PDB file of C-alpha atoms and ligand atoms in Angstrom:
ATOM      1  CA  MET A 243      64.097  10.540 -36.896  1.00  0.00           C
ATOM      2  CA  LYS A 244      63.476  12.145 -33.263  1.00  0.00           C
ATOM      3  CA  LEU A 245      66.048  13.577 -31.304  1.00  0.00           C
ATOM      4  CA  GLU A 246      65.476  11.172 -28.126  1.00  0.00           C
ATOM      5  CA  HIS A 247      67.938  12.133 -25.967  1.00  0.00           C
ATOM      6  CA  ILE A 248      71.644  14.581 -25.288  1.00  0.00           C
ATOM      7  CA  GLY A 249      74.575  12.973 -23.570  1.00  0.00           C
ATOM      8  CA  ILE A 250      76.741  15.171 -21.499  1.00  0.00           C
ATOM      9  CA  ALA A 251      80.404  13.433 -20.102  1.00  0.00           C
ATOM     10  CA  VAL A 252      80.252  14.602 -16.366  1.00  0.00           C
ATOM     11  CA  LYS A 253      82.743  13.962 -13.881  1.00  0.00           C
ATOM     12  CA  SER A 254      80.792  13.464 -11.214  1.00  0.00           C
ATOM     13  CA  LEU A 255      77.172  12.412 -10.946  1.00  0.00           C
ATOM     14  CA  GLN A 256      77.111  13.775  -7.478  1.00  0.00           C
ATOM     15  CA  GLU A 257      78.062  17.425  -8.244  1.00  0.00           C
ATOM     16  CA  SER A 258      76.389  17.445 -11.609  1.00  0.00           C
ATOM     17  CA  ILE A 259      72.462  16.001 -10.975  1.00  0.00           C
ATOM     18  CA  PRO A 260      71.490  19.095  -8.635  1.00  0.00           C
ATOM     19  CA  VAL A 261      73.023  21.275 -11.213  1.00  0.00           C
ATOM     20  CA  PHE A 262      70.612  20.036 -13.570  1.00  0.00           C
ATOM     21  CA  GLU A 263      67.738  19.839 -11.779  1.00  0.00           C
ATOM     22  CA  LYS A 264      67.866  23.797 -10.905  1.00  0.00           C
ATOM     23  CA  ILE A 265      67.999  24.771 -14.145  1.00  0.00           C
ATOM     24  CA  PHE A 266      65.307  21.998 -15.433  1.00  0.00           C
ATOM     25  CA  LYS A 267      63.245  22.341 -12.508  1.00  0.00           C
ATOM     26  CA  VAL A 268      62.486  18.081 -13.052  1.00  0.00           C
ATOM     27  CA  LYS A 269      64.256  15.072 -10.427  1.00  0.00           C
ATOM     28  CA  ALA A 270      67.081  13.148 -12.466  1.00  0.00           C
ATOM     29  CA  THR A 271      65.954   8.965 -12.522  1.00  0.00           C
ATOM     30  CA  GLN A 272      67.603   6.744 -10.436  1.00  0.00           C
ATOM     31  CA  ILE A 273      71.395   6.099 -11.261  1.00  0.00           C
ATOM     32  CA  GLU A 274      72.119   3.428 -13.442  1.00  0.00           C
ATOM     33  CA  TYR A 275      74.604   1.190 -13.719  1.00  0.00           C
ATOM     34  CA  VAL A 276      75.437   0.319 -17.639  1.00  0.00           C
ATOM     35  CA  GLU A 277      78.062  -3.031 -17.461  1.00  0.00           C
ATOM     36  CA  GLU A 278      78.747  -2.471 -21.238  1.00  0.00           C
ATOM     37  CA  GLN A 279      79.664   0.678 -21.130  1.00  0.00           C
ATOM     38  CA  LYS A 280      81.393   1.202 -17.415  1.00  0.00           C
ATOM     39  CA  VAL A 281      78.982   4.236 -16.988  1.00  0.00           C
ATOM     40  CA  ASN A 282      76.607   5.757 -13.955  1.00  0.00           C
ATOM     41  CA  VAL A 283      73.745   6.953 -16.233  1.00  0.00           C
ATOM     42  CA  ALA A 284      71.446   9.410 -14.417  1.00  0.00           C
ATOM     43  CA  LYS A 285      68.284  10.874 -16.816  1.00  0.00           C
ATOM     44  CA  LEU A 286      66.248  14.100 -16.506  1.00  0.00           C
ATOM     45  CA  HIS A 287      62.847  13.777 -18.370  1.00  0.00           C
ATOM     46  CA  LEU A 288      62.427  17.218 -20.454  1.00  0.00           C
ATOM     47  CA  GLU A 289      59.145  18.078 -22.376  1.00  0.00           C
ATOM     48  CA  ASN A 290      60.146  16.766 -25.543  1.00  0.00           C
ATOM     49  CA  ILE A 291      63.573  15.282 -24.807  1.00  0.00           C
ATOM     50  CA  ASP A 292      65.678  13.341 -22.153  1.00  0.00           C
ATOM     51  CA  ILE A 293      69.267  14.686 -21.105  1.00  0.00           C
ATOM     52  CA  GLU A 294      71.623  12.055 -20.554  1.00  0.00           C
ATOM     53  CA  LEU A 295      73.923  12.334 -17.605  1.00  0.00           C
ATOM     54  CA  LEU A 296      77.302  10.084 -17.863  1.00  0.00           C
ATOM     55  CA  GLU A 297      79.919   9.791 -15.730  1.00  0.00           C
ATOM     56  CA  GLY A 298      82.961   6.959 -16.473  1.00  0.00           C
ATOM     57  CA  THR A 299      83.397   4.269 -13.289  1.00  0.00           C
ATOM     58  CA  ASP A 300      86.554   2.820 -14.477  1.00  0.00           C
ATOM     59  CA  VAL A 301      89.786   4.128 -16.587  1.00  0.00           C
ATOM     60  CA  ASP A 302      89.089   2.182 -19.505  1.00  0.00           C
ATOM     61  CA  SER A 303      84.912   3.644 -19.940  1.00  0.00           C
ATOM     62  CA  PRO A 304      84.576   5.282 -22.750  1.00  0.00           C
ATOM     63  CA  ILE A 305      83.131   8.247 -20.913  1.00  0.00           C
ATOM     64  CA  THR A 306      86.549   8.760 -19.063  1.00  0.00           C
ATOM     65  CA  LYS A 307      88.636   8.499 -21.669  1.00  0.00           C
ATOM     66  CA  PHE A 308      86.276  10.930 -23.331  1.00  0.00           C
ATOM     67  CA  ILE A 309      86.762  13.593 -20.424  1.00  0.00           C
ATOM     68  CA  GLU A 310      90.194  13.095 -19.899  1.00  0.00           C
ATOM     69  CA  LYS A 311      90.866  14.175 -24.090  1.00  0.00           C
ATOM     70  CA  ARG A 312      88.392  17.037 -24.317  1.00  0.00           C
ATOM     71  CA  GLY A 313      86.932  17.640 -20.602  1.00  0.00           C
ATOM     72  CA  GLU A 314      83.627  17.306 -19.687  1.00  0.00           C
ATOM     73  CA  GLY A 315      80.755  18.156 -22.311  1.00  0.00           C
ATOM     74  CA  ILE A 316      78.363  16.981 -24.799  1.00  0.00           C
ATOM     75  CA  HIS A 317      79.447  13.511 -25.769  1.00  0.00           C
ATOM     76  CA  HIS A 318      76.476  12.544 -28.236  1.00  0.00           C
ATOM     77  CA  CYS A 319      73.261  12.982 -29.606  1.00  0.00           C
ATOM     78  CA  SER A 320      71.236   9.860 -29.393  1.00  0.00           C
ATOM     79  CA  PHE A 321      68.427   9.926 -32.533  1.00  0.00           C
ATOM     80  CA  GLU A 322      65.265   6.897 -31.955  1.00  0.00           C
ATOM     81  CA  SER A 323      65.257   4.488 -34.684  1.00  0.00           C
ATOM     82  CA  GLU A 324      61.736   2.047 -35.205  1.00  0.00           C
ATOM     83  CA  ASN A 325      64.668  -0.819 -36.467  1.00  0.00           C
ATOM     84  CA  ILE A 326      68.011  -0.040 -35.535  1.00  0.00           C
ATOM     85  CA  THR A 327      69.022  -3.390 -36.805  1.00  0.00           C
ATOM     86  CA  GLU A 328      67.544  -2.701 -40.144  1.00  0.00           C
ATOM     87  CA  LYS A 329      69.008   0.906 -40.176  1.00  0.00           C
ATOM     88  CA  LEU A 330      72.901  -0.124 -38.874  1.00  0.00           C
ATOM     89  CA  LYS A 331      72.879  -2.529 -42.173  1.00  0.00           C
ATOM     90  CA  GLU A 332      71.285   0.742 -44.431  1.00  0.00           C
ATOM     91  CA  LEU A 333      73.732   3.095 -42.900  1.00  0.00           C
ATOM     92  CA  LYS A 334      76.722   0.347 -43.484  1.00  0.00           C
ATOM     93  CA  ASN A 335      75.370  -0.296 -47.395  1.00  0.00           C
ATOM     94  CA  ASN A 336      75.775   3.333 -47.730  1.00  0.00           C
ATOM     95  CA  ASP A 337      79.266   3.615 -46.541  1.00  0.00           C
ATOM     96  CA  ILE A 338      78.214   5.285 -43.470  1.00  0.00           C
ATOM     97  CA  LYS A 339      80.886   4.147 -40.553  1.00  0.00           C
ATOM     98  CA  LEU A 340      80.213   2.447 -37.633  1.00  0.00           C
ATOM     99  CA  ILE A 341      81.591   1.821 -34.429  1.00  0.00           C
ATOM    100  CA  ASN A 342      78.678  -0.819 -33.501  1.00  0.00           C
ATOM    101  CA  GLU A 343      77.363  -2.867 -36.161  1.00  0.00           C
ATOM    102  CA  GLU A 344      75.089  -4.600 -33.786  1.00  0.00           C
ATOM    103  CA  PRO A 345      72.552  -2.566 -31.851  1.00  0.00           C
ATOM    104  CA  LYS A 346      74.182  -3.164 -27.670  1.00  0.00           C
ATOM    105  CA  ILE A 347      72.063  -2.945 -24.260  1.00  0.00           C
ATOM    106  CA  GLY A 348      72.485   0.967 -23.340  1.00  0.00           C
ATOM    107  CA  SER A 349      70.477   2.642 -20.513  1.00  0.00           C
ATOM    108  CA  ASP A 350      66.763   2.136 -19.842  1.00  0.00           C
ATOM    109  CA  ASN A 351      66.392  -0.492 -21.401  1.00  0.00           C
ATOM    110  CA  MET A 352      67.429   0.653 -24.574  1.00  0.00           C
ATOM    111  CA  LEU A 353      69.018  -0.514 -27.592  1.00  0.00           C
ATOM    112  CA  ILE A 354      71.690   1.927 -28.806  1.00  0.00           C
ATOM    113  CA  ALA A 355      74.710   1.936 -31.599  1.00  0.00           C
ATOM    114  CA  PHE A 356      77.068   4.421 -32.400  1.00  0.00           C
ATOM    115  CA  LEU A 357      77.879   5.293 -35.626  1.00  0.00           C
ATOM    116  CA  HIS A 358      81.517   6.345 -36.440  1.00  0.00           C
ATOM    117  CA  PRO A 359      81.906  10.147 -36.054  1.00  0.00           C
ATOM    118  CA  LYS A 360      84.502  10.189 -38.882  1.00  0.00           C
ATOM    119  CA  SER A 361      81.721   9.768 -41.142  1.00  0.00           C
ATOM    120  CA  THR A 362      79.577  12.447 -38.973  1.00  0.00           C
ATOM    121  CA  ALA A 363      81.681  15.717 -39.013  1.00  0.00           C
ATOM    122  CA  GLY A 364      82.954  14.749 -35.714  1.00  0.00           C
ATOM    123  CA  VAL A 365      79.307  14.862 -33.813  1.00  0.00           C
ATOM    124  CA  LEU A 366      79.390  11.154 -32.024  1.00  0.00           C
ATOM    125  CA  ILE A 367      75.532   9.775 -32.929  1.00  0.00           C
ATOM    126  CA  GLU A 368      73.763   7.356 -31.367  1.00  0.00           C
ATOM    127  CA  LEU A 369      70.902   5.366 -32.339  1.00  0.00           C
ATOM    128  CA  SER A 370      68.546   3.858 -30.520  1.00  0.00           C
ATOM    129  CA  GLN A 371      65.264   2.167 -29.698  1.00  0.00           C
ATOM    130  CA  LYS A 372      63.282   1.048 -26.820  1.00  0.00           C
ATOM    131  CA  ARG A 373      62.982  -2.780 -26.331  1.00  0.00           C
ATOM    132  CA  THR A 374      59.339  -4.277 -26.158  1.00  0.00           C
ATOM    133  CA  LYS A 375      59.113  -6.398 -23.240  1.00  0.00           C
ATOM    134  CA  GLU A 376      60.279  -9.830 -23.082  1.00  0.00           C
TER     135      GLU A 376
HETATM  136 ZN1   ZN B 676      72.688   7.937 -25.073  1.00  0.00          ZN
END
């Protein structure tokens, strides 16, 4: 599996985007709102990986809660799967705890699902799959 992106929880996209743009010398994508997670997302496409900046838009957004508990920082690592539904079934059958048993819609027209960090040494792992255009 390929590491697709790293998700970073930030308090403010407005403040963080220019910092990351300065470091990587690329322009961030337009901010996208993901209803499902109550987050605003901006991505920076680097050579072999994307950086995903995440800002909670609501007190009960998982990103807002994460920042409250642990401060800003790396939120998750996302690995690309060719068949996320099959992969989730396989992991479940192998006793890996899942947060999402079914894929959900994430940013960038991707299907995503999170594994439970209790199964993965405290690291939040996301599986992602590019959606084919219907
Ligand atoms: Zn992600």
